[in-house]
PDB file of C-alpha atoms in Angstrom:
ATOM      1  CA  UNK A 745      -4.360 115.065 -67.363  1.00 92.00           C
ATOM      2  CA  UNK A 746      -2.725 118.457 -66.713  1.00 95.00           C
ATOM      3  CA  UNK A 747      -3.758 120.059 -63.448  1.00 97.00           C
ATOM      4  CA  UNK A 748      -3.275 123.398 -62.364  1.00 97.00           C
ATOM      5  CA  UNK A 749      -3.002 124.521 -58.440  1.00 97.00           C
ATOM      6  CA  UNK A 750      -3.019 127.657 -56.450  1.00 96.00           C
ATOM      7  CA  UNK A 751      -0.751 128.187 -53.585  1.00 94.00           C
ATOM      8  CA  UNK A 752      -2.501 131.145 -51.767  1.00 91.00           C
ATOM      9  CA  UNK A 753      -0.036 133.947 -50.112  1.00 88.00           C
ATOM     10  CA  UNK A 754       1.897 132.862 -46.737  1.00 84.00           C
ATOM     11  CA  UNK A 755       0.330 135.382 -44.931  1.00 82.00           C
ATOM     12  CA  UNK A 756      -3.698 135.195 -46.024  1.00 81.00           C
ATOM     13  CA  UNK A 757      -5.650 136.552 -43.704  1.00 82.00           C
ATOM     14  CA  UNK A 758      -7.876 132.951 -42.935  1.00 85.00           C
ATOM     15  CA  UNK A 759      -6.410 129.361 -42.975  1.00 85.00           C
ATOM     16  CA  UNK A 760      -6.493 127.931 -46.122  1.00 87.00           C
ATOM     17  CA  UNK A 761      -5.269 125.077 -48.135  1.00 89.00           C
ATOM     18  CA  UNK A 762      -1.539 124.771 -48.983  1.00 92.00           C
ATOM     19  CA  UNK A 763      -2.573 123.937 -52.541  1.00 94.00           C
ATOM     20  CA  UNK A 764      -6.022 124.412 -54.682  1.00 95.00           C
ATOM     21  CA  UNK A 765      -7.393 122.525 -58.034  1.00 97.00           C
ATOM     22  CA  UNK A 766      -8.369 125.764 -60.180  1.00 96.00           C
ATOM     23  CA  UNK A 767      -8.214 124.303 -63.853  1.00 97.00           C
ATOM     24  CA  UNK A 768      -7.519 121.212 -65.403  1.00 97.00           C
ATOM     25  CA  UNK A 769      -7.374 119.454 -68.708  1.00 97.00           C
ATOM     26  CA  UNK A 770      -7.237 115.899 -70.529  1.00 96.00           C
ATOM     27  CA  UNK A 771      -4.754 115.604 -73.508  1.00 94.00           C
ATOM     28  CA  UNK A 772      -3.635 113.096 -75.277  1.00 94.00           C
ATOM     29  CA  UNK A 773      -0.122 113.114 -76.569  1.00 88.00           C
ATOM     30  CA  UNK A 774       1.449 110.448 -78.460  1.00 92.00           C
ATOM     31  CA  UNK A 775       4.919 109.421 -76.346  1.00 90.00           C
ATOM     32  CA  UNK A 776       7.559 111.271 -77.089  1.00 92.00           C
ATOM     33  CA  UNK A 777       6.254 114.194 -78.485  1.00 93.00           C
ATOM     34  CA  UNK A 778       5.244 117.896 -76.737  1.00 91.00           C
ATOM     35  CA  UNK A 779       1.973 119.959 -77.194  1.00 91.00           C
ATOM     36  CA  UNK A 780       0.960 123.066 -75.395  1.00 94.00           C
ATOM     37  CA  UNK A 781      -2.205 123.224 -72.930  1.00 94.00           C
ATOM     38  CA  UNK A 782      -3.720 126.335 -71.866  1.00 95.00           C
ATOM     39  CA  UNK A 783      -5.324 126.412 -68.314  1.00 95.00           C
ATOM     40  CA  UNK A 784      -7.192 129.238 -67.617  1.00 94.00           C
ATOM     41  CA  UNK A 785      -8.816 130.627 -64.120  1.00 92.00           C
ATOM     42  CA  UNK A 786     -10.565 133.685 -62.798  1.00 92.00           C
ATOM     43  CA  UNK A 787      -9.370 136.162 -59.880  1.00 89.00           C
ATOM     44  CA  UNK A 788     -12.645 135.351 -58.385  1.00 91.00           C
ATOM     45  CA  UNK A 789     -11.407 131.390 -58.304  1.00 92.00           C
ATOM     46  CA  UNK A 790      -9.321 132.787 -55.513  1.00 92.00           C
ATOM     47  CA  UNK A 791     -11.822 134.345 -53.249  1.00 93.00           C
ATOM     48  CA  UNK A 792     -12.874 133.170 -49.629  1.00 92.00           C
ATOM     49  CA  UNK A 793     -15.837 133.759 -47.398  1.00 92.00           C
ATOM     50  CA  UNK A 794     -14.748 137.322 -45.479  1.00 92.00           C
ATOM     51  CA  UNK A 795     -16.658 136.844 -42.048  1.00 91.00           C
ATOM     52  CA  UNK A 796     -15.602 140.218 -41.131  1.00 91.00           C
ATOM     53  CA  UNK A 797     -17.519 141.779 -44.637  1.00 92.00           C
ATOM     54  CA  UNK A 798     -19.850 139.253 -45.198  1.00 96.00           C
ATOM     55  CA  UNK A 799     -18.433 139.041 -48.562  1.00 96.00           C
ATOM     56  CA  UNK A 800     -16.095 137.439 -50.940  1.00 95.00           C
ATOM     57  CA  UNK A 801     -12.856 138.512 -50.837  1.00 94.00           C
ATOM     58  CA  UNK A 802      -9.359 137.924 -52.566  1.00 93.00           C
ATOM     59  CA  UNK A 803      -6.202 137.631 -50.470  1.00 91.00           C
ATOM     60  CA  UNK A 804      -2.982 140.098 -51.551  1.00 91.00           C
ATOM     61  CA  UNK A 805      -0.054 138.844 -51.679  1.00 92.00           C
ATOM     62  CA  UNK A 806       2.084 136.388 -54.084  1.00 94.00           C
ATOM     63  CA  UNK A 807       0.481 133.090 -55.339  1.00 95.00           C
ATOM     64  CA  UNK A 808       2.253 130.327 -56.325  1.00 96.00           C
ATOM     65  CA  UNK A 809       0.836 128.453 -59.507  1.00 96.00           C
ATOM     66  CA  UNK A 810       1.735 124.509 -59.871  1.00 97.00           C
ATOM     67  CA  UNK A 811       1.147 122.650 -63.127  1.00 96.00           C
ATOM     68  CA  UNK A 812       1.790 118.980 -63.092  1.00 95.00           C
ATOM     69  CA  UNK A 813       0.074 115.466 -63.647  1.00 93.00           C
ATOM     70  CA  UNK A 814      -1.227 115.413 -59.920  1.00 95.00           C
ATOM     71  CA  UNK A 815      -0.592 117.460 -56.725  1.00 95.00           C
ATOM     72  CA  UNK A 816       2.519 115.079 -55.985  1.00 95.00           C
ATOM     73  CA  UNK A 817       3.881 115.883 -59.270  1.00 96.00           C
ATOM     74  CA  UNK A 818       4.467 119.276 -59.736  1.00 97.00           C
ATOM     75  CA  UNK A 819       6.929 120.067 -62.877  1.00 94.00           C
ATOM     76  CA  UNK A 820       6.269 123.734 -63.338  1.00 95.00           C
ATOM     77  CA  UNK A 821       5.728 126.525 -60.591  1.00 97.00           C
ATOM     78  CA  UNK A 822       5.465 130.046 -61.330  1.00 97.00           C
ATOM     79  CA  UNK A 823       4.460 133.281 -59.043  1.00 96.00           C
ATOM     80  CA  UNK A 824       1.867 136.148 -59.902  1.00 94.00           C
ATOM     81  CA  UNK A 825       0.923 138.587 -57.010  1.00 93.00           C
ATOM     82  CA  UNK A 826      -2.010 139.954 -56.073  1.00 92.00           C
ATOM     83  CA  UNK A 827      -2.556 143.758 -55.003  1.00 89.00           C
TER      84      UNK A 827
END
């Protein structure tokens, strides 16, 4: 299984979770050999409740995404902000 997690920005405006399941998928590979997965998620994956608004909003800043075979083992990491 290939799992994909969202760090949210260091400084989001609520508490949230140092790491978040957003897409995952099961593929079987023979040993040995490579195959690429694609993992897709939405902007709106990474909204919270807004008490302030009373609305969904999305936190600015620079996410962290983690792929790996569980969230204790991460192989990739990449960054993508959000404005």
């Amino acid at each position: 299984v290939v799992q994909l997690y969202v760090r949210p920005p260091d400084q989001a405006p609520v508490a949230m979770p140092f790491q978040q399941l957003r897409a995952f998928a099961r593929v079987h590979i023979p040993a040995g050999e490579t195959r690429p997965v694609r993992l897709e998620f939405k902007v709106t994956d990474l909204a919270y409740w807004d008490e302030r608004r009373h609305a969904f909003a999305v936190a600015p800043g620079q996410n962290e995404i983690r792929v790996g075979a569980s969230s204790a083992d991460i192989r990739q990491r990449t960054e993508f902000e959000v404005r």
